[in-house]
PDB file of C-alpha atoms in Angstrom:
ATOM      1  CA  UNK I 260      63.775  19.199  -1.647  1.00 33.00           C
ATOM      2  CA  UNK I 261      60.054  19.220  -0.809  1.00 33.00           C
ATOM      3  CA  UNK I 262      57.625  19.582  -3.698  1.00 31.00           C
ATOM      4  CA  UNK I 263      56.052  22.601  -2.056  1.00 35.00           C
ATOM      5  CA  UNK I 264      59.379  24.385  -1.513  1.00 34.00           C
ATOM      6  CA  UNK I 265      58.126  27.502  -3.271  1.00 33.00           C
ATOM      7  CA  UNK I 266      54.550  27.219  -2.029  1.00 34.00           C
ATOM      8  CA  UNK I 267      54.232  29.578   0.858  1.00 38.00           C
ATOM      9  CA  UNK I 268      51.781  32.152   2.054  1.00 39.00           C
ATOM     10  CA  UNK I 269      53.683  35.371   1.586  1.00 42.00           C
ATOM     11  CA  UNK I 270      51.965  37.456   4.127  1.00 41.00           C
ATOM     12  CA  UNK I 271      50.159  36.818   7.356  1.00 42.00           C
ATOM     13  CA  UNK I 272      48.224  39.958   8.303  1.00 41.00           C
ATOM     14  CA  UNK I 273      48.390  40.119  12.077  1.00 43.00           C
ATOM     15  CA  UNK I 274      45.973  42.978  12.622  1.00 41.00           C
ATOM     16  CA  UNK I 275      42.968  44.274  10.700  1.00 46.00           C
ATOM     17  CA  UNK I 276      43.807  46.982   8.198  1.00 62.00           C
ATOM     18  CA  UNK I 277      41.323  49.508   9.503  1.00 50.00           C
ATOM     19  CA  UNK I 278      43.262  52.689   8.918  1.00 50.00           C
ATOM     20  CA  UNK I 279      45.851  54.220   6.617  1.00 50.00           C
ATOM     21  CA  UNK I 280      48.896  56.087   7.788  1.00 53.00           C
ATOM     22  CA  UNK I 281      49.945  59.276   6.064  1.00 58.00           C
ATOM     23  CA  UNK I 282      53.370  58.643   4.572  1.00 70.00           C
ATOM     24  CA  UNK I 283      54.295  62.214   3.776  1.00 70.00           C
ATOM     25  CA  UNK I 284      57.639  63.143   5.368  1.00 83.00           C
ATOM     26  CA  UNK I 285      57.994  59.682   6.908  1.00 93.00           C
ATOM     27  CA  UNK I 286      61.268  57.747   7.019  1.00 96.00           C
ATOM     28  CA  UNK I 287      61.844  54.064   6.330  1.00 97.00           C
ATOM     29  CA  UNK I 288      64.941  52.327   7.616  1.00 98.00           C
ATOM     30  CA  UNK I 289      66.228  49.414   5.552  1.00 98.00           C
ATOM     31  CA  UNK I 290      67.866  46.847   7.835  1.00 98.00           C
ATOM     32  CA  UNK I 291      70.067  44.446   5.833  1.00 98.00           C
ATOM     33  CA  UNK I 292      71.108  41.307   7.668  1.00 98.00           C
ATOM     34  CA  UNK I 293      74.452  39.542   7.323  1.00 96.00           C
ATOM     35  CA  UNK I 294      75.715  39.265   3.744  1.00 95.00           C
ATOM     36  CA  UNK I 295      72.621  40.778   2.148  1.00 97.00           C
ATOM     37  CA  UNK I 296      73.503  42.000  -1.332  1.00 95.00           C
ATOM     38  CA  UNK I 297      74.317  45.715  -1.586  1.00 96.00           C
ATOM     39  CA  UNK I 298      73.289  45.683  -5.239  1.00 96.00           C
ATOM     40  CA  UNK I 299      69.940  44.130  -4.340  1.00 98.00           C
ATOM     41  CA  UNK I 300      69.452  46.691  -1.568  1.00 98.00           C
ATOM     42  CA  UNK I 301      70.006  49.543  -4.013  1.00 98.00           C
ATOM     43  CA  UNK I 302      67.505  48.045  -6.443  1.00 98.00           C
ATOM     44  CA  UNK I 303      64.938  47.646  -3.681  1.00 98.00           C
ATOM     45  CA  UNK I 304      65.346  51.271  -2.611  1.00 98.00           C
ATOM     46  CA  UNK I 305      64.743  52.400  -6.176  1.00 97.00           C
ATOM     47  CA  UNK I 306      61.488  50.424  -6.295  1.00 97.00           C
ATOM     48  CA  UNK I 307      60.345  51.859  -2.966  1.00 97.00           C
ATOM     49  CA  UNK I 308      61.092  55.407  -4.091  1.00 94.00           C
ATOM     50  CA  UNK I 309      59.107  54.851  -7.278  1.00 94.00           C
ATOM     51  CA  UNK I 310      55.954  53.569  -5.551  1.00 96.00           C
ATOM     52  CA  UNK I 311      55.914  55.129  -2.069  1.00 95.00           C
ATOM     53  CA  UNK I 312      56.696  58.684  -1.029  1.00 86.00           C
ATOM     54  CA  UNK I 313      59.057  57.642   1.753  1.00 94.00           C
ATOM     55  CA  UNK I 314      62.497  58.856   2.707  1.00 95.00           C
ATOM     56  CA  UNK I 315      64.732  55.763   2.807  1.00 97.00           C
ATOM     57  CA  UNK I 316      67.885  55.285   4.865  1.00 97.00           C
ATOM     58  CA  UNK I 317      70.062  52.160   4.976  1.00 97.00           C
ATOM     59  CA  UNK I 318      71.046  50.998   8.445  1.00 97.00           C
ATOM     60  CA  UNK I 319      74.331  49.249   9.288  1.00 96.00           C
ATOM     61  CA  UNK I 320      74.348  45.523   8.549  1.00 96.00           C
ATOM     62  CA  UNK I 321      73.476  43.391  11.563  1.00 96.00           C
ATOM     63  CA  UNK I 322      73.661  39.721  12.430  1.00 97.00           C
ATOM     64  CA  UNK I 323      70.339  37.947  12.704  1.00 98.00           C
ATOM     65  CA  UNK I 324      69.450  37.646  16.404  1.00 97.00           C
ATOM     66  CA  UNK I 325      70.102  34.149  17.689  1.00 97.00           C
ATOM     67  CA  UNK I 326      66.906  34.319  19.766  1.00 96.00           C
ATOM     68  CA  UNK I 327      64.897  34.234  16.529  1.00 98.00           C
ATOM     69  CA  UNK I 328      66.606  31.061  15.269  1.00 98.00           C
ATOM     70  CA  UNK I 329      64.788  27.721  15.281  1.00 96.00           C
ATOM     71  CA  UNK I 330      65.502  24.329  13.755  1.00 94.00           C
ATOM     72  CA  UNK I 331      62.038  22.798  13.825  1.00 86.00           C
ATOM     73  CA  UNK I 332      61.658  21.704  10.208  1.00 87.00           C
ATOM     74  CA  UNK I 333      64.844  23.233   8.872  1.00 93.00           C
ATOM     75  CA  UNK I 334      67.185  26.024   9.995  1.00 95.00           C
ATOM     76  CA  UNK I 335      65.026  29.169  10.010  1.00 97.00           C
ATOM     77  CA  UNK I 336      64.420  32.451  11.764  1.00 98.00           C
ATOM     78  CA  UNK I 337      61.025  33.342  13.194  1.00 98.00           C
ATOM     79  CA  UNK I 338      59.691  36.332  11.270  1.00 98.00           C
ATOM     80  CA  UNK I 339      57.521  37.564  14.142  1.00 96.00           C
ATOM     81  CA  UNK I 340      60.560  37.580  16.442  1.00 97.00           C
ATOM     82  CA  UNK I 341      62.556  39.570  13.878  1.00 98.00           C
ATOM     83  CA  UNK I 342      59.763  42.129  13.615  1.00 98.00           C
ATOM     84  CA  UNK I 343      59.790  42.626  17.394  1.00 97.00           C
ATOM     85  CA  UNK I 344      63.590  42.837  17.417  1.00 96.00           C
ATOM     86  CA  UNK I 345      63.572  45.529  14.737  1.00 97.00           C
ATOM     87  CA  UNK I 346      60.982  47.673  16.496  1.00 95.00           C
ATOM     88  CA  UNK I 347      63.487  48.256  19.285  1.00 91.00           C
ATOM     89  CA  UNK I 348      65.687  50.069  16.742  1.00 88.00           C
ATOM     90  CA  UNK I 349      63.056  52.421  15.359  1.00 93.00           C
ATOM     91  CA  UNK I 350      64.258  55.494  17.301  1.00 88.00           C
ATOM     92  CA  UNK I 351      63.700  58.394  14.889  1.00 89.00           C
ATOM     93  CA  UNK I 352      62.431  56.121  12.108  1.00 96.00           C
ATOM     94  CA  UNK I 353      58.754  55.668  11.274  1.00 96.00           C
ATOM     95  CA  UNK I 354      59.177  52.239   9.687  1.00 97.00           C
ATOM     96  CA  UNK I 355      61.830  49.562   9.472  1.00 98.00           C
ATOM     97  CA  UNK I 356      62.145  46.768   6.912  1.00 98.00           C
ATOM     98  CA  UNK I 357      64.507  43.861   7.393  1.00 98.00           C
ATOM     99  CA  UNK I 358      66.112  42.097   4.419  1.00 98.00           C
ATOM    100  CA  UNK I 359      67.648  38.647   4.639  1.00 98.00           C
ATOM    101  CA  UNK I 360      68.701  35.761   2.426  1.00 98.00           C
ATOM    102  CA  UNK I 361      67.903  33.282   5.225  1.00 98.00           C
ATOM    103  CA  UNK I 362      64.661  31.321   5.466  1.00 98.00           C
ATOM    104  CA  UNK I 363      61.973  32.793   7.752  1.00 98.00           C
ATOM    105  CA  UNK I 364      58.765  31.373   9.202  1.00 97.00           C
ATOM    106  CA  UNK I 365      55.724  32.130  11.318  1.00 95.00           C
ATOM    107  CA  UNK I 366      52.639  30.393  12.678  1.00 93.00           C
ATOM    108  CA  UNK I 367      49.806  30.362  10.167  1.00 89.00           C
ATOM    109  CA  UNK I 368      46.382  31.085  11.681  1.00 88.00           C
ATOM    110  CA  UNK I 369      42.808  31.010  10.448  1.00 86.00           C
ATOM    111  CA  UNK I 370      40.326  33.892  10.516  1.00 80.00           C
ATOM    112  CA  UNK I 371      39.601  33.238  14.202  1.00 86.00           C
ATOM    113  CA  UNK I 372      43.249  33.412  15.254  1.00 87.00           C
ATOM    114  CA  UNK I 373      43.588  29.656  15.749  1.00 93.00           C
ATOM    115  CA  UNK I 374      46.555  27.743  14.358  1.00 91.00           C
ATOM    116  CA  UNK I 375      45.523  26.186  11.064  1.00 88.00           C
ATOM    117  CA  UNK I 376      45.418  22.415  10.867  1.00 90.00           C
ATOM    118  CA  UNK I 377      47.310  20.181  10.544  1.00 88.00           C
ATOM    119  CA  UNK I 378      49.433  21.689  13.293  1.00 88.00           C
ATOM    120  CA  UNK I 379      52.623  19.939  12.161  1.00 80.00           C
ATOM    121  CA  UNK I 380      52.373  21.882   8.913  1.00 86.00           C
ATOM    122  CA  UNK I 381      51.317  25.321  10.073  1.00 86.00           C
ATOM    123  CA  UNK I 382      52.904  25.759  13.521  1.00 89.00           C
ATOM    124  CA  UNK I 383      56.088  26.709  11.725  1.00 91.00           C
ATOM    125  CA  UNK I 384      55.167  27.876   8.221  1.00 93.00           C
ATOM    126  CA  UNK I 385      57.857  29.143   5.871  1.00 94.00           C
ATOM    127  CA  UNK I 386      57.089  32.569   4.423  1.00 95.00           C
ATOM    128  CA  UNK I 387      58.607  35.088   2.041  1.00 96.00           C
ATOM    129  CA  UNK I 388      57.623  38.093   4.096  1.00 96.00           C
ATOM    130  CA  UNK I 389      55.678  39.184   7.144  1.00 97.00           C
ATOM    131  CA  UNK I 390      54.245  42.531   8.235  1.00 96.00           C
ATOM    132  CA  UNK I 391      51.779  44.060  10.668  1.00 89.00           C
ATOM    133  CA  UNK I 392      48.851  45.875   9.096  1.00 93.00           C
ATOM    134  CA  UNK I 393      49.084  48.708   9.884  1.00 94.00           C
ATOM    135  CA  UNK I 394      52.437  48.659  11.603  1.00 96.00           C
ATOM    136  CA  UNK I 395      55.989  49.897  11.720  1.00 97.00           C
ATOM    137  CA  UNK I 396      58.112  46.799  11.099  1.00 97.00           C
ATOM    138  CA  UNK I 397      58.340  44.133   8.396  1.00 98.00           C
ATOM    139  CA  UNK I 398      60.721  41.454   7.203  1.00 98.00           C
ATOM    140  CA  UNK I 399      61.413  40.053   3.725  1.00 98.00           C
ATOM    141  CA  UNK I 400      63.411  36.945   2.813  1.00 98.00           C
ATOM    142  CA  UNK I 401      64.746  36.076  -0.635  1.00 98.00           C
ATOM    143  CA  UNK I 402      65.048  32.396   0.297  1.00 97.00           C
ATOM    144  CA  UNK I 403      61.765  31.222  -1.294  1.00 96.00           C
ATOM    145  CA  UNK I 404      61.940  33.568  -4.272  1.00 97.00           C
ATOM    146  CA  UNK I 405      64.798  31.911  -6.144  1.00 95.00           C
ATOM    147  CA  UNK I 406      64.739  31.611  -9.918  1.00 97.00           C
ATOM    148  CA  UNK I 407      67.360  30.617 -12.467  1.00 96.00           C
ATOM    149  CA  UNK I 408      66.834  34.000 -14.135  1.00 98.00           C
ATOM    150  CA  UNK I 409      68.286  36.675 -11.790  1.00 97.00           C
ATOM    151  CA  UNK I 410      65.953  39.323 -13.242  1.00 97.00           C
ATOM    152  CA  UNK I 411      62.896  37.274 -12.300  1.00 98.00           C
ATOM    153  CA  UNK I 412      64.376  36.676  -8.845  1.00 98.00           C
ATOM    154  CA  UNK I 413      64.958  40.400  -8.331  1.00 98.00           C
ATOM    155  CA  UNK I 414      61.462  41.285  -9.539  1.00 98.00           C
ATOM    156  CA  UNK I 415      59.941  38.832  -7.072  1.00 98.00           C
ATOM    157  CA  UNK I 416      61.910  40.367  -4.215  1.00 98.00           C
ATOM    158  CA  UNK I 417      60.775  43.878  -5.149  1.00 98.00           C
ATOM    159  CA  UNK I 418      57.142  42.780  -5.246  1.00 97.00           C
ATOM    160  CA  UNK I 419      57.383  41.238  -1.789  1.00 97.00           C
ATOM    161  CA  UNK I 420      59.022  44.392  -0.412  1.00 98.00           C
ATOM    162  CA  UNK I 421      56.353  46.684  -1.867  1.00 98.00           C
ATOM    163  CA  UNK I 422      53.614  44.356  -0.612  1.00 97.00           C
ATOM    164  CA  UNK I 423      55.001  44.238   2.918  1.00 97.00           C
ATOM    165  CA  UNK I 424      55.421  47.998   3.076  1.00 97.00           C
ATOM    166  CA  UNK I 425      51.852  48.337   1.831  1.00 97.00           C
ATOM    167  CA  UNK I 426      50.668  46.327   4.831  1.00 97.00           C
ATOM    168  CA  UNK I 427      52.707  48.470   7.231  1.00 96.00           C
ATOM    169  CA  UNK I 428      51.135  51.535   5.645  1.00 96.00           C
ATOM    170  CA  UNK I 429      47.648  50.082   6.156  1.00 96.00           C
ATOM    171  CA  UNK I 430      46.833  48.409   2.856  1.00 97.00           C
ATOM    172  CA  UNK I 431      44.995  45.058   3.089  1.00 96.00           C
ATOM    173  CA  UNK I 432      45.118  42.349   0.447  1.00 96.00           C
ATOM    174  CA  UNK I 433      43.613  43.517  -2.823  1.00 97.00           C
ATOM    175  CA  UNK I 434      41.136  41.489  -4.941  1.00 96.00           C
ATOM    176  CA  UNK I 435      42.825  42.787  -8.110  1.00 97.00           C
ATOM    177  CA  UNK I 436      45.143  39.931  -9.134  1.00 96.00           C
ATOM    178  CA  UNK I 437      47.412  42.316 -11.031  1.00 97.00           C
ATOM    179  CA  UNK I 438      47.922  44.561  -8.004  1.00 97.00           C
ATOM    180  CA  UNK I 439      51.076  44.002  -5.975  1.00 97.00           C
ATOM    181  CA  UNK I 440      48.841  43.842  -2.874  1.00 97.00           C
ATOM    182  CA  UNK I 441      47.063  40.688  -4.049  1.00 96.00           C
ATOM    183  CA  UNK I 442      47.086  37.665  -1.739  1.00 92.00           C
ATOM    184  CA  UNK I 443      49.538  35.045  -3.024  1.00 82.00           C
ATOM    185  CA  UNK I 444      47.320  32.188  -1.791  1.00 70.00           C
ATOM    186  CA  UNK I 445      50.396  30.028  -1.202  1.00 67.00           C
ATOM    187  CA  UNK I 446      51.509  30.143  -4.841  1.00 84.00           C
ATOM    188  CA  UNK I 447      54.609  31.689  -6.355  1.00 91.00           C
ATOM    189  CA  UNK I 448      52.695  31.931  -9.647  1.00 93.00           C
ATOM    190  CA  UNK I 449      50.433  34.575  -8.086  1.00 94.00           C
ATOM    191  CA  UNK I 450      53.471  36.708  -7.363  1.00 94.00           C
ATOM    192  CA  UNK I 451      54.746  36.366 -10.898  1.00 96.00           C
ATOM    193  CA  UNK I 452      51.318  37.279 -12.283  1.00 96.00           C
ATOM    194  CA  UNK I 453      51.047  40.487 -10.240  1.00 97.00           C
ATOM    195  CA  UNK I 454      52.627  43.711 -11.437  1.00 97.00           C
ATOM    196  CA  UNK I 455      55.191  45.725  -9.542  1.00 98.00           C
ATOM    197  CA  UNK I 456      52.604  48.443  -8.971  1.00 97.00           C
ATOM    198  CA  UNK I 457      49.606  49.389  -6.873  1.00 98.00           C
ATOM    199  CA  UNK I 458      46.234  49.324  -8.584  1.00 98.00           C
ATOM    200  CA  UNK I 459      44.325  52.607  -8.815  1.00 97.00           C
ATOM    201  CA  UNK I 460      42.184  51.700  -5.792  1.00 97.00           C
ATOM    202  CA  UNK I 461      45.189  51.010  -3.561  1.00 97.00           C
ATOM    203  CA  UNK I 462      46.872  54.188  -4.812  1.00 95.00           C
ATOM    204  CA  UNK I 463      43.848  56.204  -3.710  1.00 94.00           C
ATOM    205  CA  UNK I 464      43.883  54.619  -0.271  1.00 91.00           C
ATOM    206  CA  UNK I 465      47.569  55.276   0.273  1.00 87.00           C
ATOM    207  CA  UNK I 466      47.294  58.900  -0.846  1.00 75.00           C
ATOM    208  CA  UNK I 467      44.428  59.770   1.514  1.00 65.00           C
TER     209      UNK I 467
END
């Protein structure tokens, strides 16, 4: 096991967060992928309902698309490919969030859109979640959130879900380290330090 197994940038914001989407009367589809825990799904929905005013529906379980699979560093699924795959299933939904226990990855880029160096490290960078900001599709993996205490593990997953949805709804990273929208800066400790809640500033943005 690599020493940096848990060190991963949680979120790569693919577009500038320059606008906030009204979430009133909007519907989020939860897309569980093969063998994702029903109990965990229910707990995630409860967290979403508490923080965001979204109608939530659970979609039928699907297999992860083989086109998203790679085996570059280890068996993984490309998060950006999963996001594109999910968008095809939006139909009457406003947003869709995929949930998987499998490892996911993306290409990590700098502020100019260039792949960060060294390339061997960042061309395929394991992540816990990925979302467009603003956008309609996001993906969350539990793979890098493991903890011997199942309550801590579940809390981490909820925080990632709320963070990813925040990006889809137009929220950028927040400088408040206690806010769930804080940037993890490649450290699981940052996730554990944040609260499962939006700070007052992010709440104001999302309610406008």
